[in-house]
Coordinates of C-alpha atoms in Angstrom, one line a residue:
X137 CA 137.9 151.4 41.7
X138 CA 135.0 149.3 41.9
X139 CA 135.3 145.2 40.7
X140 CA 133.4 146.1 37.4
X141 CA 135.7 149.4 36.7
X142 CA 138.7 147.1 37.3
X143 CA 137.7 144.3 35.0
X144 CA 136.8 146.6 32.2
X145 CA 139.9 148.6 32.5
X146 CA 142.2 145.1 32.7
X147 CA 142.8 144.6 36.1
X148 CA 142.3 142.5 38.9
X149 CA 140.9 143.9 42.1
X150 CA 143.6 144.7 43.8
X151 CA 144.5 147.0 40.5
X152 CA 147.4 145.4 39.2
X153 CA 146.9 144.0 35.6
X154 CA 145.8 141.3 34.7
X155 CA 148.7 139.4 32.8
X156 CA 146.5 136.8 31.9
X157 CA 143.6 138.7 30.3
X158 CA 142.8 138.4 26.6
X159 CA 142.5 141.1 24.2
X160 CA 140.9 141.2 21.2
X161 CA 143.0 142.9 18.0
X162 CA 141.1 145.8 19.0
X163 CA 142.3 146.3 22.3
X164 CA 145.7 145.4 21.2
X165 CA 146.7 147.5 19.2
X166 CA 146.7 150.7 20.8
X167 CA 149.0 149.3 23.5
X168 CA 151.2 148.5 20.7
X169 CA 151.3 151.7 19.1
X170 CA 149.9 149.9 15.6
X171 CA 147.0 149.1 13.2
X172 CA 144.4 146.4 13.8
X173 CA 145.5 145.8 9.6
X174 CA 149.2 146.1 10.6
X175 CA 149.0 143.5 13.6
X176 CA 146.9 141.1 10.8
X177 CA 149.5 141.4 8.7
X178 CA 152.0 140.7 11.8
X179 CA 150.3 137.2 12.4
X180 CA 150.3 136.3 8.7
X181 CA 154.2 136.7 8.7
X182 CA 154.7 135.6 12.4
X183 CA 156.7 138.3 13.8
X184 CA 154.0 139.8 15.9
X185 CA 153.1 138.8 19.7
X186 CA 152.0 135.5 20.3
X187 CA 148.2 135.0 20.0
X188 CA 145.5 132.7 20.3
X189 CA 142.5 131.6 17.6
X190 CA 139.5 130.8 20.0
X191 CA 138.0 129.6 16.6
X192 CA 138.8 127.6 12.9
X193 CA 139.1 128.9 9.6
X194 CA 140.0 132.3 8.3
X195 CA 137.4 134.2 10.1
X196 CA 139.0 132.9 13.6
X197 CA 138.2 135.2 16.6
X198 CA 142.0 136.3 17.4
X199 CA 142.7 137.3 20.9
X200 CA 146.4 138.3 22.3
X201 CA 147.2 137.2 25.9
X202 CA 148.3 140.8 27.7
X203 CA 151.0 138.9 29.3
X204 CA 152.5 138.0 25.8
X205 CA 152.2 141.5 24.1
X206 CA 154.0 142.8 27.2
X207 CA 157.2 140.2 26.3
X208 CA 156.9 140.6 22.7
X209 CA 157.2 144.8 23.5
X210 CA 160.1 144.3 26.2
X211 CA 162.1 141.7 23.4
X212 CA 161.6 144.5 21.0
X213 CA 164.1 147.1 23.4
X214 CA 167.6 148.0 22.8
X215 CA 170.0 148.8 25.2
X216 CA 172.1 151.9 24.2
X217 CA 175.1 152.2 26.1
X218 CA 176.0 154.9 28.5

């Protein structure tokens, strides 16, 4: 996989992922298994993943750090017992 292939696809170049890369709401939410609307809604309530506003006011570009979806996706597991 090429440098450019790797970047665009969210990983470094060795082809692990990039925990620290930020996704837009776009990006997010199919790796969440929900709605751009659904995560909005998520971040108005503050029981989504963590997130960051690169920018003031409602209109604020929103981007989620991959790193913290991952952890707000593992909290969300239950163990069932054997």
């Amino acid at each position: 996989m090429n440098d450019g292939a790797a970047s665009a696809a969210g990983m470094d170049a060795s082809g692990l992922l990039d925990r620290d890369e930020l996704l837009t709401p776009a990006e997010t939410a199919p790796i969440v298994k929900l709605s751009v609307s659904t995560l909005k809604g998520m971040r108005w309530k503050g029981t989504g993943p963590r997130y960051i506003k690169l920018s003031p006011g409602r209109g604020g570009r929103i981007r989620y750090r991959r790193s913290d979806v991952d952890a707000w996706l593992e909290g969300g597991r239950s163990e069932v017992a054997a």
